[in-house]
mmCIF file of C-alpha atoms in Angstrom:
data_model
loop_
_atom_site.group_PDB
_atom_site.id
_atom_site.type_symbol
_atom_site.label_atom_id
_atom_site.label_comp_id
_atom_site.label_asym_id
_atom_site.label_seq_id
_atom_site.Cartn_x
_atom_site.Cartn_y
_atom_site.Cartn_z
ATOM 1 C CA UNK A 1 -77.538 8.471 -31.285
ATOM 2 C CA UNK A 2 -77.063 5.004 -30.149
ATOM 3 C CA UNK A 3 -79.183 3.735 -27.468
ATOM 4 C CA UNK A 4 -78.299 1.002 -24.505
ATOM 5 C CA UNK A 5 -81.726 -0.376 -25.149
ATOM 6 C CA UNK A 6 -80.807 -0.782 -29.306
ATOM 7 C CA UNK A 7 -77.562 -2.681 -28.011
ATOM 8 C CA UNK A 8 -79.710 -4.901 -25.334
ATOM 9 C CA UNK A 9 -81.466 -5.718 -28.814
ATOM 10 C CA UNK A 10 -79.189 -6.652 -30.797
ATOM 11 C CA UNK A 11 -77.519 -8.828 -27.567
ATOM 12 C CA UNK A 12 -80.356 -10.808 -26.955
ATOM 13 C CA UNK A 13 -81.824 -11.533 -30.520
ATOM 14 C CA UNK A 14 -78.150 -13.250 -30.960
ATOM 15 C CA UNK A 15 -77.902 -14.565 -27.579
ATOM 16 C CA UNK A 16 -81.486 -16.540 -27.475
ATOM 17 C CA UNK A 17 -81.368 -17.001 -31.035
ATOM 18 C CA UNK A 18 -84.575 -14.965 -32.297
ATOM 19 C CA UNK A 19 -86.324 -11.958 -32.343
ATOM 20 C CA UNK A 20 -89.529 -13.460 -30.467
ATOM 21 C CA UNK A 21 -86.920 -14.987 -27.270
ATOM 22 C CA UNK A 22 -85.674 -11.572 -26.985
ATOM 23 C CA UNK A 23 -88.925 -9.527 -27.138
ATOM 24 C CA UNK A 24 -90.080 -11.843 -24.097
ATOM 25 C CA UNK A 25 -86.945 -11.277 -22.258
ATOM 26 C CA UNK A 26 -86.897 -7.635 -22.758
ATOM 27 C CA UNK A 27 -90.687 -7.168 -21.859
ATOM 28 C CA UNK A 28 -92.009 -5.848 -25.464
ATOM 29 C CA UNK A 29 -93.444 -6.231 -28.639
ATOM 30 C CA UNK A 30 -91.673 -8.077 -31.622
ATOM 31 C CA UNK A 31 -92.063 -5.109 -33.620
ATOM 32 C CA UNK A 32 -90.256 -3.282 -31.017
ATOM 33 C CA UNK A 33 -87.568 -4.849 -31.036
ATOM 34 C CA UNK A 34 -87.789 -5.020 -34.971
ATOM 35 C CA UNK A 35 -87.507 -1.231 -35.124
ATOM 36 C CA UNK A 36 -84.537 -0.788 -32.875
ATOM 37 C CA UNK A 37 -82.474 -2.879 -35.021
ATOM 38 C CA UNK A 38 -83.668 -0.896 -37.735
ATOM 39 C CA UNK A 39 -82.868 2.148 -35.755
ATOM 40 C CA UNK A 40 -78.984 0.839 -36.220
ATOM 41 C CA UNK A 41 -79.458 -0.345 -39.558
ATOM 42 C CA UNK A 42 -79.818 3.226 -40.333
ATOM 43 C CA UNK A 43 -77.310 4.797 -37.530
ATOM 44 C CA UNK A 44 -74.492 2.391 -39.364
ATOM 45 C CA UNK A 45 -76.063 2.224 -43.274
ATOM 46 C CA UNK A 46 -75.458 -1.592 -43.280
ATOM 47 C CA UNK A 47 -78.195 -4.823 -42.634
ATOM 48 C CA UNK A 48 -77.115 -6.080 -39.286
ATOM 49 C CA UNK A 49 -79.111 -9.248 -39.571
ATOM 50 C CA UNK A 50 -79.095 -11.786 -42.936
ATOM 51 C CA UNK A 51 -82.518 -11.800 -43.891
ATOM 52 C CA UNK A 52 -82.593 -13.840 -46.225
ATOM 53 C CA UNK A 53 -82.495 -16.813 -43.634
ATOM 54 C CA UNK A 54 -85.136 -18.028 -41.121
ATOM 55 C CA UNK A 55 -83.058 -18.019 -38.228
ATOM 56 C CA UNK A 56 -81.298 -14.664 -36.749
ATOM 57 C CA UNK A 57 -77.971 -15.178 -38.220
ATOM 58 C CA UNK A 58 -75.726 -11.882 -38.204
ATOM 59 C CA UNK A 59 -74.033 -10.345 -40.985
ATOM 60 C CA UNK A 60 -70.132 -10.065 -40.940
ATOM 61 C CA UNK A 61 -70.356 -6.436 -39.660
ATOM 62 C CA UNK A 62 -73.488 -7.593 -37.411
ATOM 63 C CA UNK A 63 -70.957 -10.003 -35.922
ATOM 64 C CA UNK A 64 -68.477 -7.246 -35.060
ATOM 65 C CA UNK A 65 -71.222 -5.121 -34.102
ATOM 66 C CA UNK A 66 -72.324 -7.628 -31.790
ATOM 67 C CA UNK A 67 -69.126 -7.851 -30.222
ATOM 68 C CA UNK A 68 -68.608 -4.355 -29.559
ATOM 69 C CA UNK A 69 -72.030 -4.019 -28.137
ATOM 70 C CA UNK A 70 -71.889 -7.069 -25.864
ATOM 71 C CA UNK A 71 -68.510 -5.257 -24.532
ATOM 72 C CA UNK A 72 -70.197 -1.939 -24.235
ATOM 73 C CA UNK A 73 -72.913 -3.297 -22.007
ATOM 74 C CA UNK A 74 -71.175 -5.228 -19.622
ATOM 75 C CA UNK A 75 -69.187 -2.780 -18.581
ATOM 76 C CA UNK A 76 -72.135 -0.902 -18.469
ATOM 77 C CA UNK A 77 -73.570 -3.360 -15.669
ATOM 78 C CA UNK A 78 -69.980 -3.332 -14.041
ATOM 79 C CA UNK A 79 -70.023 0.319 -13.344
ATOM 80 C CA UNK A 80 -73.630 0.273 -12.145
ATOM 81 C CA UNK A 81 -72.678 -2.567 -9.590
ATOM 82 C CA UNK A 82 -69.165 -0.917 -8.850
ATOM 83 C CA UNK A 83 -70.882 2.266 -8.240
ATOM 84 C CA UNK A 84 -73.796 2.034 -7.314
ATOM 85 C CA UNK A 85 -74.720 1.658 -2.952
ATOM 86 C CA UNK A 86 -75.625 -1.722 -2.461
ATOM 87 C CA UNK A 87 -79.111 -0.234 -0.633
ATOM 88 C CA UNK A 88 -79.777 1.282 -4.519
ATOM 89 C CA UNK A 89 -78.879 -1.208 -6.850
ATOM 90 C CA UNK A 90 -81.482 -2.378 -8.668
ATOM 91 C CA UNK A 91 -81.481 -5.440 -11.323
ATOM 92 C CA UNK A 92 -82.456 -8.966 -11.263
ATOM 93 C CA UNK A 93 -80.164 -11.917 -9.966
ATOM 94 C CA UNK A 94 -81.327 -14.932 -11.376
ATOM 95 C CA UNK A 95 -79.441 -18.052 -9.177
ATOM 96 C CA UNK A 96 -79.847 -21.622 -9.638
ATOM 97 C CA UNK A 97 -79.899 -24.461 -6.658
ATOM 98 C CA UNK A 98 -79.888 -28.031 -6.608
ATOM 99 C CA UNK A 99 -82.644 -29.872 -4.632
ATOM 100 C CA UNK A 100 -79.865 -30.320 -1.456
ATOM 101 C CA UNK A 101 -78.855 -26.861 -1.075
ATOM 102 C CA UNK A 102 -83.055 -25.965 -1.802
ATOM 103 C CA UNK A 103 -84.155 -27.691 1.112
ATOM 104 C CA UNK A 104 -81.248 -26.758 3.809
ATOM 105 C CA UNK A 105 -79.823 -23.527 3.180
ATOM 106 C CA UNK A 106 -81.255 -21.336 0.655
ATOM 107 C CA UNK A 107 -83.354 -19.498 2.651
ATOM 108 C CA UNK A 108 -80.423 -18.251 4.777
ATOM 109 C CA UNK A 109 -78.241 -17.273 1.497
ATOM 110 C CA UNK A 110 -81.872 -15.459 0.039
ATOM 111 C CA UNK A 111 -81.949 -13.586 3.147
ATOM 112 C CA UNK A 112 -78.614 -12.801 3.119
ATOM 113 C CA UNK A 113 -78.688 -11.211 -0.057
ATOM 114 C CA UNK A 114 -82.046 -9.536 0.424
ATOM 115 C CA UNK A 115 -80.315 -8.189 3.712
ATOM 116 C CA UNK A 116 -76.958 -6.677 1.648
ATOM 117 C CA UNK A 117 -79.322 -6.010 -1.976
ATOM 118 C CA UNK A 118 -82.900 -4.981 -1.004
ATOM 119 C CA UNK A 119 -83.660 -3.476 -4.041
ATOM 120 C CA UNK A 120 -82.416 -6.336 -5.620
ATOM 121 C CA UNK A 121 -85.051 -8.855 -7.607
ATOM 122 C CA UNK A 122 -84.249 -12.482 -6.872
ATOM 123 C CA UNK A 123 -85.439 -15.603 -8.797
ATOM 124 C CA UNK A 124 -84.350 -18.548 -7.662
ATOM 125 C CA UNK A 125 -84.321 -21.934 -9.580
ATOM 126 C CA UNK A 126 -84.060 -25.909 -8.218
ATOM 127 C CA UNK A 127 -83.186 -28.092 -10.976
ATOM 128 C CA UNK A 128 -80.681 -30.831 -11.581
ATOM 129 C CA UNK A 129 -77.021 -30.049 -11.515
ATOM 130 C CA UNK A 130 -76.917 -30.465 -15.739
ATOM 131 C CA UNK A 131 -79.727 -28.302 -16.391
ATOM 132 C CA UNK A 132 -78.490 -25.892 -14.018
ATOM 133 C CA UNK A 133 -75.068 -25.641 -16.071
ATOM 134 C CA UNK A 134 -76.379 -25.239 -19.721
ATOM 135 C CA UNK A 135 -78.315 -22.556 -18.302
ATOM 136 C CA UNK A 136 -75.356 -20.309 -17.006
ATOM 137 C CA UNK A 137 -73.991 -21.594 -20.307
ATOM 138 C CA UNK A 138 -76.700 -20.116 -22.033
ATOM 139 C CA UNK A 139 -76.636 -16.925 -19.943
ATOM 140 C CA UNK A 140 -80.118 -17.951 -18.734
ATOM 141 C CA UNK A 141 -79.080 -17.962 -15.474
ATOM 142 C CA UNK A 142 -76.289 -15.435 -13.113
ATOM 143 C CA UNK A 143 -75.115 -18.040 -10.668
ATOM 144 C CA UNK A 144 -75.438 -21.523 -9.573
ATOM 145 C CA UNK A 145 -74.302 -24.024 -6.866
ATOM 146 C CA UNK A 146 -73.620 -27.376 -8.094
ATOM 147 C CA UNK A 147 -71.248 -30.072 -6.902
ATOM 148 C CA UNK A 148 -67.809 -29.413 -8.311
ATOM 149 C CA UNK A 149 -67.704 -31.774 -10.985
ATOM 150 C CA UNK A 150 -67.964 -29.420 -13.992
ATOM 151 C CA UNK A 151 -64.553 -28.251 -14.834
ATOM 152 C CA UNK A 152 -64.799 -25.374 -17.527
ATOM 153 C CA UNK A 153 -62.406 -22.106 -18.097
ATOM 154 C CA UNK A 154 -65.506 -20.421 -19.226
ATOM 155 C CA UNK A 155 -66.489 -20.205 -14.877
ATOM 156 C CA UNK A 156 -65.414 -18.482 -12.113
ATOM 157 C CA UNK A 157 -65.612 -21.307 -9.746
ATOM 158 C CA UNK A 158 -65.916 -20.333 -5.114
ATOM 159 C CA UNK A 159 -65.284 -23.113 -3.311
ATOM 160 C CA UNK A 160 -68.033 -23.967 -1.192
ATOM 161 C CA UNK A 161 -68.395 -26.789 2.135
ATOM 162 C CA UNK A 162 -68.617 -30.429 1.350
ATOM 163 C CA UNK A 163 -71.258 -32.805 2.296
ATOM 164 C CA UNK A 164 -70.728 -36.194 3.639
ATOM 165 C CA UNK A 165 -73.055 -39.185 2.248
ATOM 166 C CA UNK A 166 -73.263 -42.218 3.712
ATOM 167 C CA UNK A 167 -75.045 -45.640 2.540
ATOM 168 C CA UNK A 168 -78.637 -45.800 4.391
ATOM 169 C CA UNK A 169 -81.726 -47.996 4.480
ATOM 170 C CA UNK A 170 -84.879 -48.698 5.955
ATOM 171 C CA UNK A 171 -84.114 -50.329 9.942
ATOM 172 C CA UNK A 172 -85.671 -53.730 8.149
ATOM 173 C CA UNK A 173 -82.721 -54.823 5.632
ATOM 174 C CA UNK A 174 -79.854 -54.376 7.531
ATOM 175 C CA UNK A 175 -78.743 -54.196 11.461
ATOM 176 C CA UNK A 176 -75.386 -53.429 13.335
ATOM 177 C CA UNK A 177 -72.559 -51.259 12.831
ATOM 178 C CA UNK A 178 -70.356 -52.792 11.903
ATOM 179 C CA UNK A 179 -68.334 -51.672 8.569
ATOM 180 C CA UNK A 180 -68.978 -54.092 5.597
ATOM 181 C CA UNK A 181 -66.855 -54.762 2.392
ATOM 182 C CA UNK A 182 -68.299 -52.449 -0.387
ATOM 183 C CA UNK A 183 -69.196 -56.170 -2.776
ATOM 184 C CA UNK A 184 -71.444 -56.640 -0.141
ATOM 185 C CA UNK A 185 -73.879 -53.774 -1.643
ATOM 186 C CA UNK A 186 -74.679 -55.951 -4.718
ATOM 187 C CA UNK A 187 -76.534 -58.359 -2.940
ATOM 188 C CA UNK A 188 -79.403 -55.216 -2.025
ATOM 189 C CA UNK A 189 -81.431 -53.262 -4.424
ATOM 190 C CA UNK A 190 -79.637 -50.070 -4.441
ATOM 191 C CA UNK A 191 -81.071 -46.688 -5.111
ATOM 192 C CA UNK A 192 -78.833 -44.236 -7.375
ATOM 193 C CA UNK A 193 -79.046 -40.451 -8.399
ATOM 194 C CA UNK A 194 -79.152 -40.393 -12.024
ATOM 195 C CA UNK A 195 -76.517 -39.325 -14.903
ATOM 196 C CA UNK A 196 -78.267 -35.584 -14.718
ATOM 197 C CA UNK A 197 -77.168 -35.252 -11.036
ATOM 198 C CA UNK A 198 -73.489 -34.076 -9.810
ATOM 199 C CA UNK A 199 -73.937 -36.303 -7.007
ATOM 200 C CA UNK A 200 -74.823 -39.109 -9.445
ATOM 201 C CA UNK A 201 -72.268 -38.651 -11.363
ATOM 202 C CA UNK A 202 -69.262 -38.452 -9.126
ATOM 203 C CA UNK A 203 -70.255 -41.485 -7.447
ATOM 204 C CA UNK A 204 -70.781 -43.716 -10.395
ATOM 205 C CA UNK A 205 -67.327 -42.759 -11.488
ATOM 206 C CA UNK A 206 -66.020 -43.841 -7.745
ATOM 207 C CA UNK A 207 -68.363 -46.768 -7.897
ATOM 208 C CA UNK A 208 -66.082 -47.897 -11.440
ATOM 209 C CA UNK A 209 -62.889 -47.047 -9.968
ATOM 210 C CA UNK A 210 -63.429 -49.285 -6.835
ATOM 211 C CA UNK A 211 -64.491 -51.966 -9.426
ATOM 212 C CA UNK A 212 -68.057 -52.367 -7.801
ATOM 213 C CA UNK A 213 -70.768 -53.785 -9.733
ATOM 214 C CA UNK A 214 -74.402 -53.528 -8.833
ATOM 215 C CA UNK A 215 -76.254 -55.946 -9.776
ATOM 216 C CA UNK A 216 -79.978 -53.984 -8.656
ATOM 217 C CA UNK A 217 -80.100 -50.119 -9.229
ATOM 218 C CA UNK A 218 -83.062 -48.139 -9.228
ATOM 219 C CA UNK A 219 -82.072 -44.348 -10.506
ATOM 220 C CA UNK A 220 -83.713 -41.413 -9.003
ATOM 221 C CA UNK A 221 -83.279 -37.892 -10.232
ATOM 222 C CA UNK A 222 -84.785 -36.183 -7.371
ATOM 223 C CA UNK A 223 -83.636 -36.587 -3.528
ATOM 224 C CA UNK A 224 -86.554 -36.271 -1.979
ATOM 225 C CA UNK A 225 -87.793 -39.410 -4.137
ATOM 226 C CA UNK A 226 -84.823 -41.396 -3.017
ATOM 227 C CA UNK A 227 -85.022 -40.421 0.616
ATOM 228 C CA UNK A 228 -89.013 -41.654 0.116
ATOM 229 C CA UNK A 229 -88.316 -45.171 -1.588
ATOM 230 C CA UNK A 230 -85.017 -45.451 1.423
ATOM 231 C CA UNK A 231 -87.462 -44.954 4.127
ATOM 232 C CA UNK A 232 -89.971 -47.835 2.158
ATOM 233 C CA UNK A 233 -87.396 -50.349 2.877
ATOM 234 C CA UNK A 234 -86.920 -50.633 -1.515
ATOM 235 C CA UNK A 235 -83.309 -50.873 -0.789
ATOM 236 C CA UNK A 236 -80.284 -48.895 0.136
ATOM 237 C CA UNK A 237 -79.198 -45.477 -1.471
ATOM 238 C CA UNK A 238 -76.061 -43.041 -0.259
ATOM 239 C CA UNK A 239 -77.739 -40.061 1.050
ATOM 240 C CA UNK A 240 -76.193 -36.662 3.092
ATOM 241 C CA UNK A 241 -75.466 -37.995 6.504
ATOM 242 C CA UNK A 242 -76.097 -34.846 8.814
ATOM 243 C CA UNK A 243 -78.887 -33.080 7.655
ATOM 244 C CA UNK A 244 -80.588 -37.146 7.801
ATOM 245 C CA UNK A 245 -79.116 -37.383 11.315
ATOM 246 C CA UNK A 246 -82.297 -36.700 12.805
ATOM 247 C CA UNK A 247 -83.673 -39.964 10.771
ATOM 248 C CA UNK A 248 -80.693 -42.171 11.855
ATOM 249 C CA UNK A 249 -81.588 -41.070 15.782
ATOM 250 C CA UNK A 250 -85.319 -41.447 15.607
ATOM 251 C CA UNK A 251 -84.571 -44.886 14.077
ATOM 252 C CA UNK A 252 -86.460 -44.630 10.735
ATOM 253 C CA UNK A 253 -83.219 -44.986 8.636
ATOM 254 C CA UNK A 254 -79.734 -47.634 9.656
ATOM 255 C CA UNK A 255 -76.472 -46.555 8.577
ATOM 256 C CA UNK A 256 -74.191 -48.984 6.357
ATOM 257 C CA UNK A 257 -70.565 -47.678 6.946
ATOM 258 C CA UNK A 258 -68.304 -49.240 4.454
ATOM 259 C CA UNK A 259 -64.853 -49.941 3.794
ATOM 260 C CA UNK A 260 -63.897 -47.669 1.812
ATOM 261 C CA UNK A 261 -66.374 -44.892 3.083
ATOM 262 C CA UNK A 262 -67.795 -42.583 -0.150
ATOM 263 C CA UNK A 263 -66.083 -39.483 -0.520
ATOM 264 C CA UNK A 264 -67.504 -36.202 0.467
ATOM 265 C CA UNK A 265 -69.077 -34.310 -2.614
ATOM 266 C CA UNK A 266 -67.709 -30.648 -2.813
ATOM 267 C CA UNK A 267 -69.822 -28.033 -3.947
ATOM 268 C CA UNK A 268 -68.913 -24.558 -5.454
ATOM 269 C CA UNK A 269 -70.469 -21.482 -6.361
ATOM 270 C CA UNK A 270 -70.105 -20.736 -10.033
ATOM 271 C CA UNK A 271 -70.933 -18.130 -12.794
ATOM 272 C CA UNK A 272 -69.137 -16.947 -16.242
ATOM 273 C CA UNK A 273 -66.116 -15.390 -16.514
ATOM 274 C CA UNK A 274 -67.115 -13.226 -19.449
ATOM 275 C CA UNK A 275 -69.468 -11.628 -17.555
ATOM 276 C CA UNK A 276 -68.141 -8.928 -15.400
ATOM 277 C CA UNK A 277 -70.401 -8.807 -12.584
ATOM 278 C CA UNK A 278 -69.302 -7.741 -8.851
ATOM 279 C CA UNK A 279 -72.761 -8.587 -7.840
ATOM 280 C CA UNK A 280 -72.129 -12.710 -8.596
ATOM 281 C CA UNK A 281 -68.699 -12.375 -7.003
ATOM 282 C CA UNK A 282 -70.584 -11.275 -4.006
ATOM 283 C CA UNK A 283 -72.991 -13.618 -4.244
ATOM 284 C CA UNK A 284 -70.671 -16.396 -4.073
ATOM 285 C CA UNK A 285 -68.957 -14.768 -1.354
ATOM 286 C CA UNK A 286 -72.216 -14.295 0.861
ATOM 287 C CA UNK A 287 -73.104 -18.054 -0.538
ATOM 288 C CA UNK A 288 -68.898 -19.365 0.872
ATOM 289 C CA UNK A 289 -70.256 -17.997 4.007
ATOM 290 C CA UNK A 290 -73.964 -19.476 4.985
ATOM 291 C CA UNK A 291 -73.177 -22.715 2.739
ATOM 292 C CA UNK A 292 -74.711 -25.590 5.379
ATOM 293 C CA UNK A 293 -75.719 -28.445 4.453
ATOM 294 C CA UNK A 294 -76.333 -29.874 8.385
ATOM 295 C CA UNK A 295 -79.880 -29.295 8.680
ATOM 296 C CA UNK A 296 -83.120 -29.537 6.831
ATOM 297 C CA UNK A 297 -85.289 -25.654 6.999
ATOM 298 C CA UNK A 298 -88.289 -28.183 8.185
#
């Protein structure tokens, strides 16, 4: 008899790459996991696994097995979501944010799905918009919202809201409104999002394509930092216009509108195709729906 927990096995141990990554994920011993591939070594009279190497590398009828069983138990998880009430389903979502959706509107898409999936375990995860796509390339994570820069058959891609940036800086280096040539910027210090950032990224492709050249950058991974060094009066840096607005009206931060203005970053919702899962479609649906980037949750 062949066993859904033999399959989740043999899945993982190829899927993380070794028997130790997939006892951890699967909550038991290594010599657990050791006997229920042994347990289909001896269902199917063949080695499933090439032991004569260090790493787990299948055999040719491993691979097929593999396959087969990585067929086997996503439809497995497709019924269970398909049929099962939404008040009973029980699994783990694992969803990944970046730092702008963290600090505006996650905690209305968590409660949303807590609301439709109580029984539903959640574990969120903030990280750069790079990290956060290996990961759902590596299955490590079930979902993620990322600006829509990362064009790949391999997602299911929802189209989310946009957010509108504009150029900011401390009251100090710059005054009046009105709109200045984009050259103009290289005579400040100007604070960037770096290369492991969406938001980085799509703007230092429109920052080449308008031919402007900075001649002081300071790169930033992290918003927050960026907001924090804006604020100091280090320079200027584009940052998401309404959820600032408050800033802009207490007069802690100036607006620099430019000709041309910086185009709004679009965000999406996105998981893998190969993975049949109603719960991420709904997920992204629930996220299409509360996506607001307007205001800060302090």
């Amino acid at each position: 008899m062949i066993t859904f927990k033999q399959l989740e096995a043999i899945y993982w141990i190829v899927e993380l790459g070794n028997f130790e990554s997939a006892a951890m994920k699967l909550n038991m011993s290594q010599s657990a996991i050791s006997k229920r591939i042994q347990e289909l070594e001896e269902v199917f009279d063949m080695p499933i696994f090439d032991r004569s190497r260090r790493s787990a590398r299948l055999t040719e009828k491993g691979a097929e097995l593999f396959e087969e069983a990585s067929q086997i138990l996503r439809q497995r998880d497709f019924l269970l979501e398909r049929i099962s009430a939404r008040e009973v389903l029980v699994r783990r979502f694992r969803i990944g944010v970046t730092e702008l959706t963290a600090i505006t509107w996650l905690p209305a898409l968590i409660e949303a799905i807590r609301s439709a999936y109580p029984k539903v375990v959640l574990e969120p995860s903030v990280e750069l918009s790079t990290e956060l796509v290996a990961k759902l390339e590596n299955d490590q994570l079930d979902l993620i919202i990322v600006p829509d820069i990362f064009a790949d058959a391999r997602f299911v891609s929802t189209a989310l809201s946009s957010v509108e940036n504009a150029w900011m800086c401390a009251p100090s280096l710059h005054q009046g409104n009105a709109s200045v040539n984009m050259q103009t910027l290289s005579s400040y210090t100007v604070l960037t999002q770096g290369g492991s950032s969406g938001t980085g990224l799509i703007y230092d492709r429109w920052l080449a394509q308008n031919d402007v050249r900075l001649n002081r950058t300071l790169k930033s991974n992290y918003l927050i930092a960026q907001l924090g060094l804006t604020l100091s009066g280090v320079g200027i840096s584009y940052l998401p216009r309404q959820c600032l607005s408050p800033l802009v009206d207490q007069g802690r931060l100036q607006v620099i509108e430019t000709e041309p203005a910086l185009p709004p970053i679009h965000y999406i919702a996105a998981h893998r195709a190969d993975r049949l899962q109603g719960l991420s479609v709904e997920v992204a649906r629930l996220a299409a729906e509360r996506c607001d980037f307007s205001k800060m949750v302090w």
